[in-house]
mmCIF file of C-alpha atoms and ligand atoms in Angstrom:
data_model
loop_
_atom_site.group_PDB
_atom_site.id
_atom_site.type_symbol
_atom_site.label_atom_id
_atom_site.label_comp_id
_atom_site.label_asym_id
_atom_site.label_seq_id
_atom_site.Cartn_x
_atom_site.Cartn_y
_atom_site.Cartn_z
ATOM 1 C CA MET V 22 72.440 89.858 -12.508
ATOM 2 C CA ARG V 23 72.703 92.705 -15.006
ATOM 3 C CA THR V 24 74.242 90.357 -17.615
ATOM 4 C CA ARG V 25 71.451 87.882 -17.115
ATOM 5 C CA LEU V 26 68.797 90.584 -17.582
ATOM 6 C CA ALA V 27 70.487 91.778 -20.780
ATOM 7 C CA ALA V 28 70.602 88.234 -22.145
ATOM 8 C CA PHE V 29 66.955 87.800 -21.318
ATOM 9 C CA SER V 30 65.972 91.044 -23.128
ATOM 10 C CA LEU V 31 68.019 89.949 -26.147
ATOM 11 C CA ALA V 32 66.225 86.612 -26.180
ATOM 12 C CA LEU V 33 62.929 88.456 -26.103
ATOM 13 C CA TRP V 34 64.062 90.687 -28.982
ATOM 14 C CA ILE V 35 65.154 87.733 -31.135
ATOM 15 C CA GLY V 36 61.962 85.967 -30.156
ATOM 16 C CA VAL V 37 59.778 88.639 -31.748
ATOM 17 C CA GLY V 38 57.891 87.099 -34.645
ATOM 18 C CA SER V 39 59.078 83.561 -33.883
ATOM 19 C CA ALA V 40 56.619 80.851 -32.879
ATOM 20 C CA ALA V 41 57.879 79.822 -29.433
ATOM 21 C CA PRO V 42 57.162 82.364 -26.678
ATOM 22 C CA GLN V 43 59.460 82.550 -23.652
ATOM 23 C CA PRO V 44 57.953 80.487 -20.857
ATOM 24 C CA ALA V 45 56.676 82.687 -18.057
ATOM 25 C CA ARG V 46 58.724 82.500 -14.877
ATOM 26 C CA PRO V 47 57.586 83.782 -11.525
ATOM 27 C CA LYS V 48 59.641 86.263 -9.514
ATOM 28 C CA ASN V 49 58.008 85.102 -6.286
ATOM 29 C CA VAL V 50 56.780 81.659 -5.248
ATOM 30 C CA ILE V 51 54.255 80.970 -2.486
ATOM 31 C CA LEU V 52 53.784 77.258 -1.724
ATOM 32 C CA LEU V 53 50.855 76.528 0.594
ATOM 33 C CA ILE V 54 50.659 72.985 1.966
ATOM 34 C CA GLY V 55 47.600 71.684 3.780
ATOM 35 C CA ASP V 56 49.107 68.857 5.825
ATOM 36 C CA GLY V 57 46.865 65.817 5.388
ATOM 37 C CA MET V 58 44.402 67.866 3.308
ATOM 38 C CA GLY V 59 43.051 65.225 0.959
ATOM 39 C CA VAL V 60 40.342 65.748 -1.632
ATOM 40 C CA GLY V 61 37.742 64.717 0.989
ATOM 41 C CA ALA V 62 38.891 67.445 3.393
ATOM 42 C CA LEU V 63 38.415 69.959 0.579
ATOM 43 C CA MET V 64 35.003 68.526 -0.299
ATOM 44 C CA GLN V 65 33.879 68.837 3.317
ATOM 45 C CA PHE V 66 35.025 72.481 3.302
ATOM 46 C CA ILE V 67 33.387 73.253 -0.048
ATOM 47 C CA ALA V 68 30.125 71.616 1.016
ATOM 48 C CA ALA V 69 30.015 73.404 4.374
ATOM 49 C CA LYS V 70 31.499 76.784 3.468
ATOM 50 C CA GLY V 71 31.421 77.216 -0.323
ATOM 51 C CA ASP V 72 34.113 77.311 -2.985
ATOM 52 C CA LYS V 73 34.863 81.016 -3.553
ATOM 53 C CA VAL V 74 38.655 80.738 -3.185
ATOM 54 C CA LEU V 75 39.690 77.483 -4.821
ATOM 55 C CA THR V 76 37.673 78.176 -7.980
ATOM 56 C CA ARG V 77 39.916 81.209 -8.621
ATOM 57 C CA PHE V 78 42.818 78.917 -9.570
ATOM 58 C CA PRO V 79 43.054 78.420 -13.339
ATOM 59 C CA ARG V 80 44.945 75.123 -13.001
ATOM 60 C CA GLY V 81 44.444 71.998 -10.954
ATOM 61 C CA ALA V 82 46.033 68.569 -10.773
ATOM 62 C CA LEU V 83 46.468 65.435 -8.692
ATOM 63 C CA VAL V 84 49.743 64.612 -6.973
ATOM 64 C CA LEU V 85 51.081 61.094 -6.360
ATOM 65 C CA THR V 86 52.754 61.097 -2.960
ATOM 66 C CA GLN V 87 54.627 57.772 -2.717
ATOM 67 C CA PRO V 88 57.946 57.937 -0.791
ATOM 68 C CA LEU V 89 61.294 56.440 -1.886
ATOM 69 C CA ASN V 90 60.551 53.290 0.164
ATOM 70 C CA GLU V 91 59.919 50.619 -2.484
ATOM 71 C CA ASP V 92 57.726 48.628 -0.114
ATOM 72 C CA ARG V 93 55.376 51.544 0.711
ATOM 73 C CA TRP V 94 52.455 53.287 -0.944
ATOM 74 C CA VAL V 95 51.892 55.675 1.931
ATOM 75 C CA THR V 96 54.141 58.630 2.699
ATOM 76 C CA ASP V 97 54.754 60.578 5.874
ATOM 77 C CA SER V 98 55.133 64.351 6.021
ATOM 78 C CA ALA V 99 58.936 64.232 6.119
ATOM 79 C CA ALA V 100 59.393 62.372 2.834
ATOM 80 C CA ALA V 101 56.603 64.323 1.118
ATOM 81 C CA ALA V 102 57.915 67.719 2.263
ATOM 82 C CA THR V 103 61.436 66.715 1.189
ATOM 83 C CA ALA V 104 60.133 65.932 -2.309
ATOM 84 C CA MET V 105 58.615 69.416 -2.615
ATOM 85 C CA ALA V 106 61.505 71.189 -0.865
ATOM 86 C CA THR V 107 64.317 69.554 -2.869
ATOM 87 C CA GLY V 108 62.829 67.914 -5.967
ATOM 88 C CA GLU V 109 64.109 64.536 -4.714
ATOM 89 C CA LYS V 110 62.298 61.665 -3.043
ATOM 90 C CA THR V 111 63.514 60.160 0.202
ATOM 91 C CA LEU V 112 62.509 57.561 2.792
ATOM 92 C CA ASN V 113 59.731 58.188 5.296
ATOM 93 C CA GLY V 114 61.089 59.933 8.377
ATOM 94 C CA LEU V 115 63.971 61.751 6.667
ATOM 95 C CA LEU V 116 64.231 65.511 6.130
ATOM 96 C CA SER V 117 66.206 66.538 3.031
ATOM 97 C CA LEU V 118 68.592 63.621 3.505
ATOM 98 C CA ARG V 119 68.783 60.527 1.318
ATOM 99 C CA PRO V 120 70.499 57.282 2.315
ATOM 100 C CA LYS V 121 73.443 56.066 0.237
ATOM 101 C CA ALA V 122 75.703 52.991 0.539
ATOM 102 C CA SER V 123 77.102 54.383 3.788
ATOM 103 C CA GLY V 124 75.576 57.426 5.430
ATOM 104 C CA PHE V 125 73.409 60.073 3.773
ATOM 105 C CA ASP V 126 73.429 62.537 0.901
ATOM 106 C CA THR V 127 72.396 66.054 1.877
ATOM 107 C CA LEU V 128 69.679 67.276 -0.494
ATOM 108 C CA ARG V 129 69.838 71.000 -1.286
ATOM 109 C CA THR V 130 66.589 72.740 -0.371
ATOM 110 C CA ILE V 131 64.772 75.491 -2.213
ATOM 111 C CA VAL V 132 65.301 77.807 0.788
ATOM 112 C CA GLU V 133 69.077 77.247 0.554
ATOM 113 C CA GLU V 134 68.966 77.826 -3.208
ATOM 114 C CA ALA V 135 66.887 81.022 -2.875
ATOM 115 C CA GLU V 136 69.145 82.355 -0.107
ATOM 116 C CA ALA V 137 72.239 81.744 -2.260
ATOM 117 C CA ARG V 138 70.633 83.914 -4.956
ATOM 118 C CA GLY V 139 69.797 86.789 -2.630
ATOM 119 C CA LYS V 140 66.085 86.153 -2.565
ATOM 120 C CA ALA V 141 64.032 86.542 0.597
ATOM 121 C CA THR V 142 62.708 83.356 2.213
ATOM 122 C CA GLY V 143 60.003 82.601 4.733
ATOM 123 C CA ILE V 144 58.187 79.821 6.557
ATOM 124 C CA VAL V 145 54.777 80.247 8.184
ATOM 125 C CA VAL V 146 53.107 77.319 9.973
ATOM 126 C CA THR V 147 50.613 76.508 12.722
ATOM 127 C CA CYS V 148 52.711 73.717 14.277
ATOM 128 C CA GLN V 149 56.124 74.128 15.885
ATOM 129 C CA VAL V 150 58.583 75.428 13.252
ATOM 130 C CA THR V 151 60.790 72.389 13.937
ATOM 131 C CA HIS V 152 58.063 69.934 12.843
ATOM 132 C CA ALA V 153 58.529 67.727 9.769
ATOM 133 C CA THR V 154 57.021 69.822 6.970
ATOM 134 C CA PRO V 155 58.702 73.183 7.694
ATOM 135 C CA ALA V 156 61.943 71.479 8.784
ATOM 136 C CA ALA V 157 62.382 69.766 5.396
ATOM 137 C CA PHE V 158 62.774 73.232 3.853
ATOM 138 C CA TYR V 159 65.789 74.275 5.962
ATOM 139 C CA ALA V 160 67.164 71.276 7.911
ATOM 140 C CA HIS V 161 68.839 67.939 7.209
ATOM 141 C CA ALA V 162 67.950 65.437 9.909
ATOM 142 C CA SER V 163 65.585 62.706 11.011
ATOM 143 C CA ARG V 164 62.161 64.206 11.766
ATOM 144 C CA SER V 165 62.347 63.175 15.423
ATOM 145 C CA GLN V 166 65.495 65.280 16.084
ATOM 146 C CA GLU V 167 63.610 68.511 16.754
ATOM 147 C CA GLY V 168 66.281 69.864 19.131
ATOM 148 C CA GLU V 169 68.918 69.488 16.391
ATOM 149 C CA ILE V 170 66.533 70.927 13.780
ATOM 150 C CA ALA V 171 66.152 74.086 15.911
ATOM 151 C CA ILE V 172 69.961 74.472 15.891
ATOM 152 C CA GLN V 173 69.995 74.159 12.094
ATOM 153 C CA LEU V 174 67.458 76.981 11.835
ATOM 154 C CA LEU V 175 70.155 79.360 13.187
ATOM 155 C CA ASP V 176 72.141 79.092 9.933
ATOM 156 C CA SER V 177 69.182 78.745 7.560
ATOM 157 C CA GLY V 178 69.224 82.367 6.442
ATOM 158 C CA LEU V 179 65.409 82.415 6.644
ATOM 159 C CA ASP V 180 64.147 86.009 6.751
ATOM 160 C CA VAL V 181 60.690 85.326 8.196
ATOM 161 C CA VAL V 182 59.810 82.387 10.467
ATOM 162 C CA LEU V 183 56.348 82.367 12.059
ATOM 163 C CA GLY V 184 54.628 79.572 13.977
ATOM 164 C CA GLY V 185 55.016 77.810 17.316
ATOM 165 C CA GLY V 186 57.777 76.000 19.176
ATOM 166 C CA THR V 187 59.562 78.138 21.824
ATOM 167 C CA SER V 188 60.116 75.005 23.928
ATOM 168 C CA PHE V 189 62.535 73.613 21.325
ATOM 169 C CA PHE V 190 64.601 76.818 21.487
ATOM 170 C CA LEU V 191 64.834 77.274 25.280
ATOM 171 C CA PRO V 192 66.707 75.217 27.874
ATOM 172 C CA VAL V 193 64.999 73.218 30.609
ATOM 173 C CA GLY V 194 64.231 75.606 33.471
ATOM 174 C CA GLU V 195 63.427 78.588 31.252
ATOM 175 C CA GLY V 196 59.698 78.891 30.632
ATOM 176 C CA GLU V 197 58.514 75.738 28.890
ATOM 177 C CA GLY V 198 62.033 75.031 27.610
ATOM 178 C CA ARG V 199 62.878 71.392 26.918
ATOM 179 C CA ARG V 200 66.451 71.626 25.604
ATOM 180 C CA GLU V 201 68.838 69.330 27.498
ATOM 181 C CA ASP V 202 71.985 71.029 26.135
ATOM 182 C CA GLY V 203 71.401 74.230 28.131
ATOM 183 C CA ARG V 204 71.389 76.400 24.996
ATOM 184 C CA ASN V 205 69.042 79.359 24.647
ATOM 185 C CA LEU V 206 68.604 79.453 20.880
ATOM 186 C CA LEU V 207 66.336 82.512 21.030
ATOM 187 C CA ASN V 208 69.253 84.492 22.502
ATOM 188 C CA GLU V 209 71.561 82.979 19.873
ATOM 189 C CA LEU V 210 69.123 84.102 17.180
ATOM 190 C CA ARG V 211 69.089 87.625 18.689
ATOM 191 C CA ARG V 212 72.894 87.697 18.538
ATOM 192 C CA ARG V 213 72.641 86.828 14.839
ATOM 193 C CA GLY V 214 70.417 89.855 14.279
ATOM 194 C CA TYR V 215 66.989 88.205 14.470
ATOM 195 C CA HIS V 216 64.055 90.083 15.927
ATOM 196 C CA VAL V 217 62.503 87.530 18.258
ATOM 197 C CA ILE V 218 58.769 87.860 18.923
ATOM 198 C CA THR V 219 57.033 85.559 21.386
ATOM 199 C CA ASP V 220 53.572 86.999 21.876
ATOM 200 C CA THR V 221 50.640 88.120 19.787
ATOM 201 C CA LEU V 222 50.531 91.706 21.032
ATOM 202 C CA GLU V 223 54.187 92.199 20.166
ATOM 203 C CA PHE V 224 53.457 90.720 16.729
ATOM 204 C CA ARG V 225 50.612 93.170 16.185
ATOM 205 C CA ARG V 226 52.802 96.090 17.283
ATOM 206 C CA ALA V 227 55.776 95.010 15.150
ATOM 207 C CA GLY V 228 54.064 96.670 12.171
ATOM 208 C CA VAL V 229 54.240 95.989 8.438
ATOM 209 C CA PRO V 230 56.687 95.169 7.005
ATOM 210 C CA LEU V 231 58.186 93.284 9.952
ATOM 211 C CA PRO V 232 61.793 94.067 10.868
ATOM 212 C CA VAL V 233 63.985 91.361 9.239
ATOM 213 C CA PRO V 234 65.197 88.811 9.891
ATOM 214 C CA VAL V 235 62.369 87.893 12.234
ATOM 215 C CA ILE V 236 61.231 84.811 14.125
ATOM 216 C CA GLY V 237 57.807 84.841 15.784
ATOM 217 C CA LEU V 238 56.962 81.853 17.977
ATOM 218 C CA PHE V 239 53.536 82.105 19.584
ATOM 219 C CA ALA V 240 53.300 78.865 21.586
ATOM 220 C CA PRO V 241 55.600 76.386 23.377
ATOM 221 C CA VAL V 242 54.776 73.734 20.748
ATOM 222 C CA ALA V 243 51.909 74.112 18.227
ATOM 223 C CA LEU V 244 49.523 77.072 18.002
ATOM 224 C CA ALA V 245 46.086 76.708 19.630
ATOM 225 C CA PRO V 246 43.353 75.397 17.315
ATOM 226 C CA PRO V 247 40.840 77.840 15.798
ATOM 227 C CA PRO V 248 38.856 79.828 16.831
ATOM 228 C CA GLU V 249 41.346 80.595 19.685
ATOM 229 C CA ARG V 250 44.326 80.657 17.303
ATOM 230 C CA ARG V 251 46.160 83.999 17.484
ATOM 231 C CA PRO V 252 47.598 85.017 15.206
ATOM 232 C CA THR V 253 45.591 83.153 12.585
ATOM 233 C CA LEU V 254 47.437 81.605 9.670
ATOM 234 C CA ALA V 255 46.008 84.318 7.378
ATOM 235 C CA GLN V 256 47.280 87.103 9.679
ATOM 236 C CA MET V 257 50.771 85.588 9.705
ATOM 237 C CA VAL V 258 50.784 85.089 5.926
ATOM 238 C CA ALA V 259 49.676 88.679 5.298
ATOM 239 C CA LYS V 260 52.578 90.062 7.350
ATOM 240 C CA ALA V 261 55.042 87.575 5.886
ATOM 241 C CA ILE V 262 54.182 88.550 2.308
ATOM 242 C CA ALA V 263 54.246 92.282 3.094
ATOM 243 C CA THR V 264 57.736 91.759 4.536
ATOM 244 C CA LEU V 265 59.238 89.401 1.945
ATOM 245 C CA ARG V 266 57.996 91.418 -1.039
ATOM 246 C CA THR V 267 60.374 94.259 -0.150
ATOM 247 C CA ASN V 268 63.288 92.178 -1.541
ATOM 248 C CA PRO V 269 63.800 93.340 -5.162
ATOM 249 C CA ARG V 270 65.071 89.866 -6.200
ATOM 250 C CA GLY V 271 61.833 88.181 -5.154
ATOM 251 C CA PHE V 272 60.984 85.632 -2.496
ATOM 252 C CA PHE V 273 60.081 82.050 -1.669
ATOM 253 C CA LEU V 274 57.453 81.478 1.029
ATOM 254 C CA MET V 275 56.245 78.123 2.350
ATOM 255 C CA VAL V 276 52.984 78.137 4.310
ATOM 256 C CA GLU V 277 51.563 75.111 6.100
ATOM 257 C CA GLY V 278 48.109 74.458 7.523
ATOM 258 C CA SER V 279 49.795 71.992 9.822
ATOM 259 C CA GLN V 280 46.981 70.726 11.984
ATOM 260 C CA ILE V 281 44.503 69.605 9.311
ATOM 261 C CA ASP V 282 46.465 66.350 9.541
ATOM 262 C CA TRP V 283 46.225 66.192 13.330
ATOM 263 C CA ALA V 284 42.437 66.625 13.298
ATOM 264 C CA ALA V 285 42.176 63.918 10.626
ATOM 265 C CA HIS V 286 44.354 61.507 12.630
ATOM 266 C CA SER V 287 41.816 61.744 15.443
ATOM 267 C CA ASN V 288 38.886 61.565 12.968
ATOM 268 C CA ASP V 289 37.596 64.899 14.297
ATOM 269 C CA ALA V 290 35.727 66.175 11.239
ATOM 270 C CA ALA V 291 34.493 69.411 12.881
ATOM 271 C CA ARG V 292 38.024 70.358 13.879
ATOM 272 C CA GLU V 293 39.362 69.317 10.466
ATOM 273 C CA LEU V 294 36.819 71.682 8.887
ATOM 274 C CA GLU V 295 37.958 74.590 11.112
ATOM 275 C CA GLU V 296 41.602 73.888 10.293
ATOM 276 C CA THR V 297 40.827 73.726 6.571
ATOM 277 C CA GLN V 298 38.976 77.045 6.864
ATOM 278 C CA ASP V 299 41.967 78.642 8.642
ATOM 279 C CA PHE V 300 44.181 77.343 5.802
ATOM 280 C CA VAL V 301 41.906 78.482 2.961
ATOM 281 C CA ALA V 302 41.725 81.980 4.500
ATOM 282 C CA ALA V 303 45.532 82.092 4.193
ATOM 283 C CA VAL V 304 45.292 80.840 0.601
ATOM 284 C CA GLU V 305 42.980 83.766 -0.142
ATOM 285 C CA VAL V 306 45.526 86.263 1.227
ATOM 286 C CA ALA V 307 48.247 84.760 -0.999
ATOM 287 C CA LEU V 308 45.955 84.715 -4.025
ATOM 288 C CA ASP V 309 44.880 88.344 -3.551
ATOM 289 C CA PHE V 310 48.538 89.372 -3.379
ATOM 290 C CA ALA V 311 49.457 87.333 -6.474
ATOM 291 C CA THR V 312 46.495 88.701 -8.436
ATOM 292 C CA ALA V 313 47.585 92.280 -7.751
ATOM 293 C CA ASP V 314 51.306 91.539 -8.159
ATOM 294 C CA GLY V 315 51.298 89.581 -11.436
ATOM 295 C CA ASN V 316 54.768 88.057 -10.858
ATOM 296 C CA THR V 317 53.896 85.515 -8.208
ATOM 297 C CA LEU V 318 53.223 81.797 -8.578
ATOM 298 C CA VAL V 319 50.848 80.445 -5.920
ATOM 299 C CA ILE V 320 50.646 76.690 -5.408
ATOM 300 C CA VAL V 321 48.199 75.023 -3.048
ATOM 301 C CA THR V 322 48.615 71.331 -2.374
ATOM 302 C CA ALA V 323 48.818 68.693 0.348
ATOM 303 C CA ASP V 324 51.676 66.430 1.371
ATOM 304 C CA HIS V 325 49.294 63.466 1.599
ATOM 305 C CA ASP V 326 45.724 62.507 2.511
ATOM 306 C CA THR V 327 44.989 61.642 6.122
ATOM 307 C CA GLY V 328 42.067 59.503 7.217
ATOM 308 C CA GLY V 329 40.541 58.967 3.767
ATOM 309 C CA LEU V 330 37.708 61.364 4.601
ATOM 310 C CA ALA V 331 34.678 61.266 2.297
ATOM 311 C CA VAL V 332 31.444 63.243 2.200
ATOM 312 C CA THR V 333 28.778 60.533 2.373
ATOM 313 C CA GLY V 334 25.559 62.467 2.965
ATOM 314 C CA GLY V 335 23.890 65.595 4.304
ATOM 315 C CA ASP V 336 21.540 68.256 2.957
ATOM 316 C CA ARG V 337 22.744 70.833 0.437
ATOM 317 C CA ARG V 338 19.896 73.235 1.246
ATOM 318 C CA ASN V 339 21.346 74.058 4.685
ATOM 319 C CA ARG V 340 24.965 73.050 4.035
ATOM 320 C CA GLN V 341 24.653 70.148 6.442
ATOM 321 C CA VAL V 342 27.396 67.599 5.738
ATOM 322 C CA GLU V 343 27.873 63.973 6.776
ATOM 323 C CA VAL V 344 31.345 62.475 6.483
ATOM 324 C CA ARG V 345 33.130 59.217 7.160
ATOM 325 C CA TYR V 346 36.804 58.315 7.606
ATOM 326 C CA VAL V 347 38.358 55.035 6.470
ATOM 327 C CA GLY V 348 40.827 55.127 9.379
ATOM 328 C CA GLY V 349 43.208 57.238 11.434
ATOM 329 C CA GLU V 350 46.330 56.970 9.285
ATOM 330 C CA HIS V 351 47.665 58.578 6.133
ATOM 331 C CA THR V 352 46.436 57.122 2.842
ATOM 332 C CA ALA V 353 47.929 56.915 -0.647
ATOM 333 C CA ASN V 354 45.050 58.901 -2.194
ATOM 334 C CA PRO V 355 46.487 61.509 -4.571
ATOM 335 C CA ALA V 356 46.778 65.021 -3.110
ATOM 336 C CA PRO V 357 44.916 67.955 -4.678
ATOM 337 C CA PHE V 358 46.983 70.655 -6.422
ATOM 338 C CA PHE V 359 46.080 74.181 -7.573
ATOM 339 C CA ALA V 360 48.293 76.729 -9.334
ATOM 340 C CA PHE V 361 47.904 80.419 -10.142
ATOM 341 C CA GLY V 362 50.271 82.836 -11.839
ATOM 342 C CA PRO V 363 53.332 82.724 -14.096
ATOM 343 C CA GLY V 364 54.775 79.221 -14.369
ATOM 344 C CA SER V 365 51.512 77.489 -13.464
ATOM 345 C CA ASP V 366 51.338 75.958 -16.960
ATOM 346 C CA ARG V 367 54.428 73.858 -16.171
ATOM 347 C CA PHE V 368 52.435 71.404 -14.070
ATOM 348 C CA PRO V 369 50.591 68.514 -15.763
ATOM 349 C CA GLY V 370 47.261 67.097 -14.612
ATOM 350 C CA MET V 371 48.912 64.247 -12.740
ATOM 351 C CA MET V 372 52.436 64.304 -11.331
ATOM 352 C CA ALA V 373 54.682 62.910 -8.616
ATOM 353 C CA ASN V 374 55.382 65.185 -5.649
ATOM 354 C CA ASP V 375 59.107 65.504 -6.407
ATOM 355 C CA PHE V 376 58.205 67.057 -9.781
ATOM 356 C CA ILE V 377 56.733 70.046 -7.919
ATOM 357 C CA GLY V 378 60.064 70.531 -6.149
ATOM 358 C CA LYS V 379 62.028 70.152 -9.391
ATOM 359 C CA VAL V 380 60.014 72.878 -11.152
ATOM 360 C CA LEU V 381 60.144 75.262 -8.181
ATOM 361 C CA MET V 382 63.905 74.749 -7.870
ATOM 362 C CA GLU V 383 64.267 75.554 -11.580
ATOM 363 C CA PHE V 384 62.269 78.786 -11.137
ATOM 364 C CA VAL V 385 64.424 79.891 -8.202
ATOM 365 C CA ARG V 386 67.643 79.078 -10.105
ATOM 366 C CA GLN V 387 66.640 80.914 -13.276
ATOM 367 C CA GLN V 388 66.103 84.254 -11.571
HETATM 368 ZN ZN1 ZN U 6 50.052 62.844 9.766
#
């Protein structure tokens, strides 16, 4: 590490007076994914609640989300998350695996890469931590194998894991446990040194920074929807950042507003608005940290659009909004993308989702 720093200073020295400046590279990366948060979901939020947070991003873009499947326009969360987590596209349904002539190639994830370089890593979501989007960042499986994904979390090296999903970690007969193999993965995590937190009060009392490594699971499966959600996504993100930032080599944090997608699947616009608000509040926490820190890249994007929501009417004077969905499935509409901080100039106005993963992987490797 010392050699690399010296080489970097030398490059800076030689660079004095020359035309090409060194490209800025972030020390920390925070990737916030609104699952299913298409441009229409954002427009509904902006119309109803205002645009104070998203207008703080100096850069924006559109992301093409097509999976590796040549006969598909529309992605699922597994393929889209894999593209951002590894820089490689895969087939719908697969998590950081890609089919080859026989069997699968294992795609290296940004969490694995960051861990290998001594950086801190974290995942904060409002679904179960074994669900498709978070799982693509640390596991190699089919998205339906949530019991197996929970086992793979044991060896992930993740420093901070916050979300829901105790039932995937406990055996049948213990609480809401649904594991058929009799394993109690929460006890196995404790034996590996994890601080295991399973209720909100304990989370509040655990202080800041949290003891690491830490896993906080606040529901048997997904967290309750807002306004009952405790902790909120923003509360979890605040503690995660305060914890991860103590690593002098920097950190990678993935945050997901997981249930925007679920509300959109059921064409529940009011609930989709509340979920988007919960997500944007977390974006604001990340942005405030990055603004003060100066070495942090914040990216806000979606894995795909869900429902094809559009604002079709309403009254601007009282922020009344009318919306319509085209259906209950994902669509191929490009996903919105916002970037703030060093490295944000690496992203063009239109890109494929695996390009995001490629650039982030490069940033983690260059540190
Ligand atoms: Zn979905």
